[in-house]
mmCIF file of C-alpha atoms and ligand atoms in Angstrom:
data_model
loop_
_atom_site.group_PDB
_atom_site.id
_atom_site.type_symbol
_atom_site.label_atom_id
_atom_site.label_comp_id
_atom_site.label_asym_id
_atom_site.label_seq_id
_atom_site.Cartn_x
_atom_site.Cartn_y
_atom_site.Cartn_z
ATOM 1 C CA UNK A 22 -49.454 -2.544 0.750
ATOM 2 C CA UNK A 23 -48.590 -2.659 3.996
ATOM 3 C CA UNK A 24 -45.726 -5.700 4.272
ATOM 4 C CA UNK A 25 -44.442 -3.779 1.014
ATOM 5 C CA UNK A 26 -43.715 -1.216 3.649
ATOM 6 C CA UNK A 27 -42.283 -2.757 5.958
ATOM 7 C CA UNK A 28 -40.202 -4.774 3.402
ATOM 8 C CA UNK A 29 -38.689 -1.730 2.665
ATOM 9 C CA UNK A 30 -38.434 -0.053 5.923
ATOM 10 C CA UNK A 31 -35.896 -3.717 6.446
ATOM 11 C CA UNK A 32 -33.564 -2.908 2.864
ATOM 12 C CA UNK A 33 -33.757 0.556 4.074
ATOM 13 C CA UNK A 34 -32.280 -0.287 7.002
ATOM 14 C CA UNK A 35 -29.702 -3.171 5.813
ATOM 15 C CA UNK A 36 -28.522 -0.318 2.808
ATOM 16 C CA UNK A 37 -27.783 2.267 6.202
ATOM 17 C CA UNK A 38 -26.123 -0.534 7.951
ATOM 18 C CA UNK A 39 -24.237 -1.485 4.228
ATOM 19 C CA UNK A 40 -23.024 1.602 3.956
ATOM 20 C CA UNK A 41 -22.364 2.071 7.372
ATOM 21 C CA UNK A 42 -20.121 -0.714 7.526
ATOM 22 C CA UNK A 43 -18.103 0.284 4.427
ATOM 23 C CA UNK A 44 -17.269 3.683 5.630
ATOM 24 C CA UNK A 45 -16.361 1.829 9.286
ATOM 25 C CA UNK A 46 -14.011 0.055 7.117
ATOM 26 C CA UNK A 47 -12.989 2.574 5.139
ATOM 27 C CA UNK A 48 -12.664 5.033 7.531
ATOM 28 C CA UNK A 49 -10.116 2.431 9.658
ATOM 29 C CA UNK A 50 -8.284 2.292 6.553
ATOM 30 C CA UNK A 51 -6.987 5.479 6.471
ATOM 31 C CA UNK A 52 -6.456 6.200 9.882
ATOM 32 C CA UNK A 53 -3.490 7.870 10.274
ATOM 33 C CA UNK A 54 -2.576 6.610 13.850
ATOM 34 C CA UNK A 55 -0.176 4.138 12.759
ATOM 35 C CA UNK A 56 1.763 5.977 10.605
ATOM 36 C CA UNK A 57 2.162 9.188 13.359
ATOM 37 C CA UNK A 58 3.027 6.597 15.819
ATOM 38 C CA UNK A 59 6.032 5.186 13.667
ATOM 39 C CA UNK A 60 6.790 8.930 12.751
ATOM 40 C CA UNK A 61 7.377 9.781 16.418
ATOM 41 C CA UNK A 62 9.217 6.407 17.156
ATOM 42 C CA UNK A 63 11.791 7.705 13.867
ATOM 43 C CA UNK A 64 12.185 11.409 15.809
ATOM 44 C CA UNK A 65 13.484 9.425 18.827
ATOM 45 C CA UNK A 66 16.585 7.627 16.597
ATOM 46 C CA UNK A 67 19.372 9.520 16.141
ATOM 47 C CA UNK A 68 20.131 11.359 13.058
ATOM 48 C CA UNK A 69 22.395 9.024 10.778
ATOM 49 C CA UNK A 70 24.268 11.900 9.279
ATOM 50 C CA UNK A 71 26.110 12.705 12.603
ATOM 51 C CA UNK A 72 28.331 9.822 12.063
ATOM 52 C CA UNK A 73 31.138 9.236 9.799
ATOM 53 C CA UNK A 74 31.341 5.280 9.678
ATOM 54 C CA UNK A 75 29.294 3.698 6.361
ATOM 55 C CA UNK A 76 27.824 0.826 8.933
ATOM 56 C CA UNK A 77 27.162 3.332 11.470
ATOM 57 C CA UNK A 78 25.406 5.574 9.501
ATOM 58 C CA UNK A 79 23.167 2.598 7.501
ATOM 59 C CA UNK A 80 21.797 1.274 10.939
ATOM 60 C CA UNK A 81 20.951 4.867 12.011
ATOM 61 C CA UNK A 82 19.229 4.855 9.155
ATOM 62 C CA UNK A 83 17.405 1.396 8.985
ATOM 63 C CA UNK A 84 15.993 2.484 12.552
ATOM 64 C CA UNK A 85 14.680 5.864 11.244
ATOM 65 C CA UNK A 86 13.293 3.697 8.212
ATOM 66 C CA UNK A 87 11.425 0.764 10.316
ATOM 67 C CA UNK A 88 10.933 1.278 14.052
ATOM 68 C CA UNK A 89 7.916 -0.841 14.082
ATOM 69 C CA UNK A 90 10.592 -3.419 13.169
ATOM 70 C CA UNK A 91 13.059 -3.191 15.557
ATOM 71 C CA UNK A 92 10.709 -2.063 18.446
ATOM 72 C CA UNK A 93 9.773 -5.479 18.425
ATOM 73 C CA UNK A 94 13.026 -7.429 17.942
ATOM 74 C CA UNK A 95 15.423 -8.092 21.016
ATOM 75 C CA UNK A 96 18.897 -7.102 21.171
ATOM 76 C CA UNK A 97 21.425 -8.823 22.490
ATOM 77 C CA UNK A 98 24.481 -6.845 23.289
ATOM 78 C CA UNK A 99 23.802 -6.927 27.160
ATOM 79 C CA UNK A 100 21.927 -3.530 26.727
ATOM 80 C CA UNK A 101 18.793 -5.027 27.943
ATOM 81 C CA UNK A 102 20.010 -6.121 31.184
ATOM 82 C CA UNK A 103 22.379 -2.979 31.711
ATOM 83 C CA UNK A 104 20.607 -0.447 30.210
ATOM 84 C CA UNK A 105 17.573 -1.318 30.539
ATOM 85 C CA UNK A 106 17.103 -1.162 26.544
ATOM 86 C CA UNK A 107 13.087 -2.616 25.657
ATOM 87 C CA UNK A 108 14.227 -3.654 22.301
ATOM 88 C CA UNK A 109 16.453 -2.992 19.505
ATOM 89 C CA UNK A 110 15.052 0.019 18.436
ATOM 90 C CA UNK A 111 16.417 2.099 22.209
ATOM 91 C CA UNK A 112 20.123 1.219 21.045
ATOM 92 C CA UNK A 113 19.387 3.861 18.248
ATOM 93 C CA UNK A 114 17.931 6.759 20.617
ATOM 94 C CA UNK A 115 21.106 7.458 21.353
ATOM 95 C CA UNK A 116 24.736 6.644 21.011
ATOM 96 C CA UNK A 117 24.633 3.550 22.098
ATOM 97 C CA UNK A 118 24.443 1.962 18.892
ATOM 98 C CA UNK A 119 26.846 3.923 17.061
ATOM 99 C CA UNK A 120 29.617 1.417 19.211
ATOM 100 C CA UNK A 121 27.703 -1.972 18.852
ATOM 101 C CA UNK A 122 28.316 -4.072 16.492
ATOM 102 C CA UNK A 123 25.628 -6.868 17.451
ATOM 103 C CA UNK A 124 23.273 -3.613 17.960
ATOM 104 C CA UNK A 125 23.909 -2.604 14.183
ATOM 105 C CA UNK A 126 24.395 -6.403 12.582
ATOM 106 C CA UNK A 127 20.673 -7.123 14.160
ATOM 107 C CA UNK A 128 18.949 -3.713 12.635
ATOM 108 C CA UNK A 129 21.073 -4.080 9.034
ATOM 109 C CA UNK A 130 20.131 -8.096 9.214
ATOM 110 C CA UNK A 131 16.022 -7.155 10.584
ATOM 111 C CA UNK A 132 15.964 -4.363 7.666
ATOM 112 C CA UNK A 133 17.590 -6.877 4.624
ATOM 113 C CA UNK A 134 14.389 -9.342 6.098
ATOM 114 C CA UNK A 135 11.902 -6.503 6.258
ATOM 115 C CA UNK A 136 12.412 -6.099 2.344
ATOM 116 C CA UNK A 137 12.083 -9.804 1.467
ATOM 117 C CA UNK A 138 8.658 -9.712 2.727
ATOM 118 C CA UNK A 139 9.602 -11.859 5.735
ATOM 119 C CA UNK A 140 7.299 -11.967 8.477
ATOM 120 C CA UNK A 141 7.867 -10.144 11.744
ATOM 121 C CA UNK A 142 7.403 -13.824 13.473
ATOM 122 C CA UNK A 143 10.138 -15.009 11.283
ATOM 123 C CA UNK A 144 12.395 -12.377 11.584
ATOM 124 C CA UNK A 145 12.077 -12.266 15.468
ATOM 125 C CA UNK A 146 13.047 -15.907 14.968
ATOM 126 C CA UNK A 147 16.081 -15.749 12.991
ATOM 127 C CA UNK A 148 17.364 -12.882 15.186
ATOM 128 C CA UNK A 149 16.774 -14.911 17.885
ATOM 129 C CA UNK A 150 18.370 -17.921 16.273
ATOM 130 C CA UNK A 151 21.534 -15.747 14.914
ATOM 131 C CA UNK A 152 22.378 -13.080 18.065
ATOM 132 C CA UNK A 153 21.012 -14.816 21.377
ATOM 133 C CA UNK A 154 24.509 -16.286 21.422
ATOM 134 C CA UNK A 155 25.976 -13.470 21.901
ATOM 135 C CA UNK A 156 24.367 -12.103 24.936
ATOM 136 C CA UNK A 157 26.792 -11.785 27.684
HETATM 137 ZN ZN1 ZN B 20 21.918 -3.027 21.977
#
């Protein structure tokens, strides 16, 4: 009687942790944070439709589309050194990028990546690869 007790006092206790554990899980699932965080990073890029050229516009737009992306890939138009540009991603906060064409061929070339499934690794690589050339 009594170690059937205590034997389920333990699967009590295992079933709280159980479900304790899923809704952890769960509950990390569907946290939010992530997708605020890349919704604030969008605000800061530039509205596309302001400009008039196609190329312009479609880089504009790839930033507003994946910031996470480009936040994390170089760029290597000299803005780095000059402007003190973080990543890819700052050449879109403002008009910077609407003049660059190594800005825009990185964020067009990142984004056509981005829907092949490519990983960011890889993609950092073949940016890296393709553009560091170019840096003055
Ligand atoms: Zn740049």
């Amino acid at each position: 009687m009594k170690s059937d007790n205590k034997q389920n006092l333990i699967l009590g206790i295992v079933a709280v942790a159980l479900m304790a554990g899923i809704a952890w899980v769960s509950l990390r699932g569907t946290q939010p944070v992530d997708e605020s965080a890349s919704a604030g990073k969008a605000a800061d890029v530039l509205s596309p439709t302001i400009f008039d050229d196609e190329k312009t516009r479609a880089s504009y737009q790839v930033a507003k589309d994946i910031p996470d992306v480009l936040e994390q890939l170089p760029c290597f138009c000299g803005c780095m050194t000059s402007f003190g540009h973080k990543n890819n991603l700052f050449c879109f906060k403002d008009q910077h990028g609407s003049g660059c064409t190594i800005c825009q061929d990185i964020a067009l070339d990142a984004k056509k990546m981005h829907d092949q499934g490519m990983p960011i690794a890889q993609i950092q690589d073949n940016i890296k690869t393709k553009y560091s050339r170019y840096q003055p």
